[in-house]
Amino acid sequence: MLISEMEPLLTSMLDLAGVRPDEVSATDVRRTVEVFRRFATVPVDDAVSPDQDGDGILAQTGTVDFDGVREFYADLTRQLIEADDQDVIWQLRCTLHWTPSAETEALGSSVRWSFGTPLDRFFAEALSLPGWTWALAGRQTPRHLMIKLDRV
């Protein structure tokens, strides 16, 4: 796969798993994570290798206020460095959004990177973060799921 093919591939993988970003359900959270785990293992031909920190996964959660809308989010992001121009970094974000509550506010925020960690161990650690534990419990239906590739 090429960096430019990441967003359509992840979207297609989610679609095959029955996950629709505009109609996401509480049970889709776990399916989204399972799909992203598989997606994270697909090699990217035009990126620096993972053993050189050119391909890594970020897991993060927290409550933010963007554009006047406060929301809780749980995010998995795949970050890649272009092999031909190592100054160019791409991030494919897979972000679930919820209406915040006192419960989500109490979770705080968390960040975990995969660099230097085998993916199985990374996902085990990342998904045990308080925000991800809450998201996977399915207590509340996400408002939506955003998939977006950006150059950073």
PDB file of C-alpha atoms in Angstrom:
ATOM      1  CA  MET A   1       0.000   0.000   0.000  1.00  0.00           C
ATOM      2  CA  LEU A   2       1.063   3.613  -0.569  1.00  0.00           C
ATOM      3  CA  ILE A   3       0.507   6.466   1.881  1.00  0.00           C
ATOM      4  CA  SER A   4      -2.074   7.948  -0.504  1.00  0.00           C
ATOM      5  CA  GLU A   5      -4.039   4.669  -0.370  1.00  0.00           C
ATOM      6  CA  MET A   6      -4.302   4.506   3.423  1.00  0.00           C
ATOM      7  CA  GLU A   7      -7.576   6.399   3.895  1.00  0.00           C
ATOM      8  CA  PRO A   8      -9.532   4.492   1.214  1.00  0.00           C
ATOM      9  CA  LEU A   9      -8.134   1.172   2.474  1.00  0.00           C
ATOM     10  CA  LEU A  10      -9.098   1.804   6.109  1.00  0.00           C
ATOM     11  CA  THR A  11     -12.537   3.081   5.053  1.00  0.00           C
ATOM     12  CA  SER A  12     -13.041  -0.038   2.935  1.00  0.00           C
ATOM     13  CA  MET A  13     -11.913  -2.336   5.765  1.00  0.00           C
ATOM     14  CA  LEU A  14     -14.341  -0.624   8.149  1.00  0.00           C
ATOM     15  CA  ASP A  15     -17.154  -0.896   5.610  1.00  0.00           C
ATOM     16  CA  LEU A  16     -16.509  -4.642   5.194  1.00  0.00           C
ATOM     17  CA  ALA A  17     -16.727  -4.975   8.998  1.00  0.00           C
ATOM     18  CA  GLY A  18     -20.097  -3.190   8.973  1.00  0.00           C
ATOM     19  CA  VAL A  19     -18.840   0.083  10.468  1.00  0.00           C
ATOM     20  CA  ARG A  20     -20.388   3.202   8.920  1.00  0.00           C
ATOM     21  CA  PRO A  21     -18.763   6.453  10.131  1.00  0.00           C
ATOM     22  CA  ASP A  22     -22.012   8.435   9.944  1.00  0.00           C
ATOM     23  CA  GLU A  23     -24.054   5.737  11.710  1.00  0.00           C
ATOM     24  CA  VAL A  24     -21.610   4.409  14.292  1.00  0.00           C
ATOM     25  CA  SER A  25     -23.002   2.424  17.232  1.00  0.00           C
ATOM     26  CA  ALA A  26     -21.583   1.588  20.655  1.00  0.00           C
ATOM     27  CA  THR A  27     -20.703  -1.933  19.435  1.00  0.00           C
ATOM     28  CA  ASP A  28     -18.871  -0.456  16.440  1.00  0.00           C
ATOM     29  CA  VAL A  29     -16.176   0.921  18.765  1.00  0.00           C
ATOM     30  CA  ARG A  30     -14.693  -2.544  19.329  1.00  0.00           C
ATOM     31  CA  ARG A  31     -15.026  -3.427  15.626  1.00  0.00           C
ATOM     32  CA  THR A  32     -13.283  -0.178  14.693  1.00  0.00           C
ATOM     33  CA  VAL A  33     -10.359  -1.028  16.972  1.00  0.00           C
ATOM     34  CA  GLU A  34     -10.135  -4.589  15.596  1.00  0.00           C
ATOM     35  CA  VAL A  35     -10.070  -3.263  12.020  1.00  0.00           C
ATOM     36  CA  PHE A  36      -7.464  -0.631  12.902  1.00  0.00           C
ATOM     37  CA  ARG A  37      -5.269  -3.328  14.500  1.00  0.00           C
ATOM     38  CA  ARG A  38      -5.298  -5.262  11.220  1.00  0.00           C
ATOM     39  CA  PHE A  39      -4.765  -2.066   9.234  1.00  0.00           C
ATOM     40  CA  ALA A  40      -1.705  -1.201  11.365  1.00  0.00           C
ATOM     41  CA  THR A  41       0.059  -4.346  10.112  1.00  0.00           C
ATOM     42  CA  VAL A  42      -0.324  -3.541   6.391  1.00  0.00           C
ATOM     43  CA  PRO A  43       3.093  -2.491   5.048  1.00  0.00           C
ATOM     44  CA  VAL A  44       3.413   0.955   3.477  1.00  0.00           C
ATOM     45  CA  ASP A  45       5.782   0.913   0.518  1.00  0.00           C
ATOM     46  CA  ASP A  46       6.638   4.616   0.373  1.00  0.00           C
ATOM     47  CA  ALA A  47       7.276   5.150   4.113  1.00  0.00           C
ATOM     48  CA  VAL A  48      10.353   4.795   6.290  1.00  0.00           C
ATOM     49  CA  SER A  49      10.280   1.398   8.000  1.00  0.00           C
ATOM     50  CA  PRO A  50       8.750   0.919  11.469  1.00  0.00           C
ATOM     51  CA  ASP A  51      12.111  -0.144  12.907  1.00  0.00           C
ATOM     52  CA  GLN A  52      13.404   3.332  11.963  1.00  0.00           C
ATOM     53  CA  ASP A  53      10.348   4.996  13.567  1.00  0.00           C
ATOM     54  CA  GLY A  54       8.886   5.870  10.170  1.00  0.00           C
ATOM     55  CA  ASP A  55       5.613   4.050  10.801  1.00  0.00           C
ATOM     56  CA  GLY A  56       3.966   4.197  14.211  1.00  0.00           C
ATOM     57  CA  ILE A  57       0.628   4.219  15.970  1.00  0.00           C
ATOM     58  CA  LEU A  58      -0.665   6.808  18.424  1.00  0.00           C
ATOM     59  CA  ALA A  59      -3.536   6.073  20.810  1.00  0.00           C
ATOM     60  CA  GLN A  60      -5.040   9.028  22.638  1.00  0.00           C
ATOM     61  CA  THR A  61      -8.185  10.071  24.473  1.00  0.00           C
ATOM     62  CA  GLY A  62      -9.471  13.174  26.181  1.00  0.00           C
ATOM     63  CA  THR A  63     -12.009  15.953  26.265  1.00  0.00           C
ATOM     64  CA  VAL A  64     -11.386  18.913  23.979  1.00  0.00           C
ATOM     65  CA  ASP A  65     -13.129  22.069  22.842  1.00  0.00           C
ATOM     66  CA  PHE A  66     -12.707  22.634  19.097  1.00  0.00           C
ATOM     67  CA  ASP A  67     -14.677  25.337  17.313  1.00  0.00           C
ATOM     68  CA  GLY A  68     -16.859  25.891  20.369  1.00  0.00           C
ATOM     69  CA  VAL A  69     -17.945  22.229  20.558  1.00  0.00           C
ATOM     70  CA  ARG A  70     -16.810  20.311  23.616  1.00  0.00           C
ATOM     71  CA  GLU A  71     -16.420  16.574  23.064  1.00  0.00           C
ATOM     72  CA  PHE A  72     -14.751  13.449  24.368  1.00  0.00           C
ATOM     73  CA  TYR A  73     -12.683  11.567  21.806  1.00  0.00           C
ATOM     74  CA  ALA A  74     -10.828   8.263  21.497  1.00  0.00           C
ATOM     75  CA  ASP A  75      -8.337   8.235  18.652  1.00  0.00           C
ATOM     76  CA  LEU A  76      -6.034   5.820  16.868  1.00  0.00           C
ATOM     77  CA  THR A  77      -3.625   7.489  14.454  1.00  0.00           C
ATOM     78  CA  ARG A  78      -1.126   5.903  12.100  1.00  0.00           C
ATOM     79  CA  GLN A  79       1.826   8.218  11.507  1.00  0.00           C
ATOM     80  CA  LEU A  80       4.191   7.748   8.576  1.00  0.00           C
ATOM     81  CA  ILE A  81       7.314   9.474   7.342  1.00  0.00           C
ATOM     82  CA  GLU A  82       7.795   9.566   3.571  1.00  0.00           C
ATOM     83  CA  ALA A  83      10.773   7.506   2.421  1.00  0.00           C
ATOM     84  CA  ASP A  84      11.672  10.000  -0.343  1.00  0.00           C
ATOM     85  CA  ASP A  85      11.426  13.116   1.849  1.00  0.00           C
ATOM     86  CA  GLN A  86      11.884  12.462   5.540  1.00  0.00           C
ATOM     87  CA  ASP A  87      10.672  15.967   6.370  1.00  0.00           C
ATOM     88  CA  VAL A  88       7.175  14.950   5.249  1.00  0.00           C
ATOM     89  CA  ILE A  89       4.989  13.312   7.903  1.00  0.00           C
ATOM     90  CA  TRP A  90       1.481  11.954   7.331  1.00  0.00           C
ATOM     91  CA  GLN A  91      -1.142  11.000   9.898  1.00  0.00           C
ATOM     92  CA  LEU A  92      -4.248   8.930   9.275  1.00  0.00           C
ATOM     93  CA  ARG A  93      -6.624   9.613  12.154  1.00  0.00           C
ATOM     94  CA  CYS A  94      -9.439   7.277  13.141  1.00  0.00           C
ATOM     95  CA  THR A  95     -11.317   9.258  15.784  1.00  0.00           C
ATOM     96  CA  LEU A  96     -14.519   8.458  17.651  1.00  0.00           C
ATOM     97  CA  HIS A  97     -16.403  11.406  19.188  1.00  0.00           C
ATOM     98  CA  TRP A  98     -18.896  11.457  22.077  1.00  0.00           C
ATOM     99  CA  THR A  99     -20.897  14.109  23.888  1.00  0.00           C
ATOM    100  CA  PRO A 100     -18.890  14.709  27.080  1.00  0.00           C
ATOM    101  CA  SER A 101     -20.217  13.862  30.516  1.00  0.00           C
ATOM    102  CA  ALA A 102     -18.990  14.086  34.092  1.00  0.00           C
ATOM    103  CA  GLU A 103     -17.794  10.502  33.670  1.00  0.00           C
ATOM    104  CA  THR A 104     -15.698  11.252  30.575  1.00  0.00           C
ATOM    105  CA  GLU A 105     -14.357  14.481  32.104  1.00  0.00           C
ATOM    106  CA  ALA A 106     -13.082  12.441  35.064  1.00  0.00           C
ATOM    107  CA  LEU A 107     -11.088  10.197  32.693  1.00  0.00           C
ATOM    108  CA  GLY A 108      -8.644  12.988  31.912  1.00  0.00           C
ATOM    109  CA  SER A 109      -6.481  12.563  28.838  1.00  0.00           C
ATOM    110  CA  SER A 110      -3.918   9.993  27.784  1.00  0.00           C
ATOM    111  CA  VAL A 111      -1.395   9.453  25.010  1.00  0.00           C
ATOM    112  CA  ARG A 112       0.565   6.340  24.039  1.00  0.00           C
ATOM    113  CA  TRP A 113       2.927   5.843  21.052  1.00  0.00           C
ATOM    114  CA  SER A 114       3.894   2.472  19.586  1.00  0.00           C
ATOM    115  CA  PHE A 115       7.496   3.321  18.711  1.00  0.00           C
ATOM    116  CA  GLY A 116       9.851   0.642  20.015  1.00  0.00           C
ATOM    117  CA  THR A 117       6.954  -1.573  21.162  1.00  0.00           C
ATOM    118  CA  PRO A 118       5.605  -4.685  19.413  1.00  0.00           C
ATOM    119  CA  LEU A 119       2.111  -3.929  18.094  1.00  0.00           C
ATOM    120  CA  ASP A 120       0.376  -6.594  20.204  1.00  0.00           C
ATOM    121  CA  ARG A 121       1.853  -5.143  23.397  1.00  0.00           C
ATOM    122  CA  PHE A 122       1.180  -1.577  22.246  1.00  0.00           C
ATOM    123  CA  PHE A 123      -2.513  -2.285  21.623  1.00  0.00           C
ATOM    124  CA  ALA A 124      -2.853  -4.111  24.952  1.00  0.00           C
ATOM    125  CA  GLU A 125      -1.355  -1.116  26.775  1.00  0.00           C
ATOM    126  CA  ALA A 126      -3.185   1.528  24.721  1.00  0.00           C
ATOM    127  CA  LEU A 127      -6.594  -0.077  25.094  1.00  0.00           C
ATOM    128  CA  SER A 128      -6.130  -0.327  28.851  1.00  0.00           C
ATOM    129  CA  LEU A 129      -5.833   3.472  29.110  1.00  0.00           C
ATOM    130  CA  PRO A 130      -8.842   4.843  31.049  1.00  0.00           C
ATOM    131  CA  GLY A 131     -10.422   6.614  28.066  1.00  0.00           C
ATOM    132  CA  TRP A 132     -10.131   3.601  25.797  1.00  0.00           C
ATOM    133  CA  THR A 133     -11.426   1.282  28.527  1.00  0.00           C
ATOM    134  CA  TRP A 134     -14.476   3.536  28.854  1.00  0.00           C
ATOM    135  CA  ALA A 135     -14.978   3.730  25.061  1.00  0.00           C
ATOM    136  CA  LEU A 136     -14.776  -0.050  24.642  1.00  0.00           C
ATOM    137  CA  ALA A 137     -17.261  -0.641  27.478  1.00  0.00           C
ATOM    138  CA  GLY A 138     -20.035   0.660  25.196  1.00  0.00           C
ATOM    139  CA  ARG A 139     -21.801   2.768  27.816  1.00  0.00           C
ATOM    140  CA  GLN A 140     -22.603   5.530  25.352  1.00  0.00           C
ATOM    141  CA  THR A 141     -23.044   5.632  21.573  1.00  0.00           C
ATOM    142  CA  PRO A 142     -20.451   7.770  19.760  1.00  0.00           C
ATOM    143  CA  ARG A 143     -21.745  10.818  17.902  1.00  0.00           C
ATOM    144  CA  HIS A 144     -19.605   9.981  14.887  1.00  0.00           C
ATOM    145  CA  LEU A 145     -16.409   8.439  13.556  1.00  0.00           C
ATOM    146  CA  MET A 146     -13.940  10.506  11.553  1.00  0.00           C
ATOM    147  CA  ILE A 147     -11.321   9.023   9.217  1.00  0.00           C
ATOM    148  CA  LYS A 148      -8.892  11.624   7.868  1.00  0.00           C
ATOM    149  CA  LEU A 149      -5.440  11.645   6.267  1.00  0.00           C
ATOM    150  CA  ASP A 150      -3.402  14.815   6.786  1.00  0.00           C
ATOM    151  CA  ARG A 151       0.115  15.976   6.102  1.00  0.00           C
ATOM    152  CA  VAL A 152       1.520  17.408   9.347  1.00  0.00           C
TER     153      VAL A 152
END
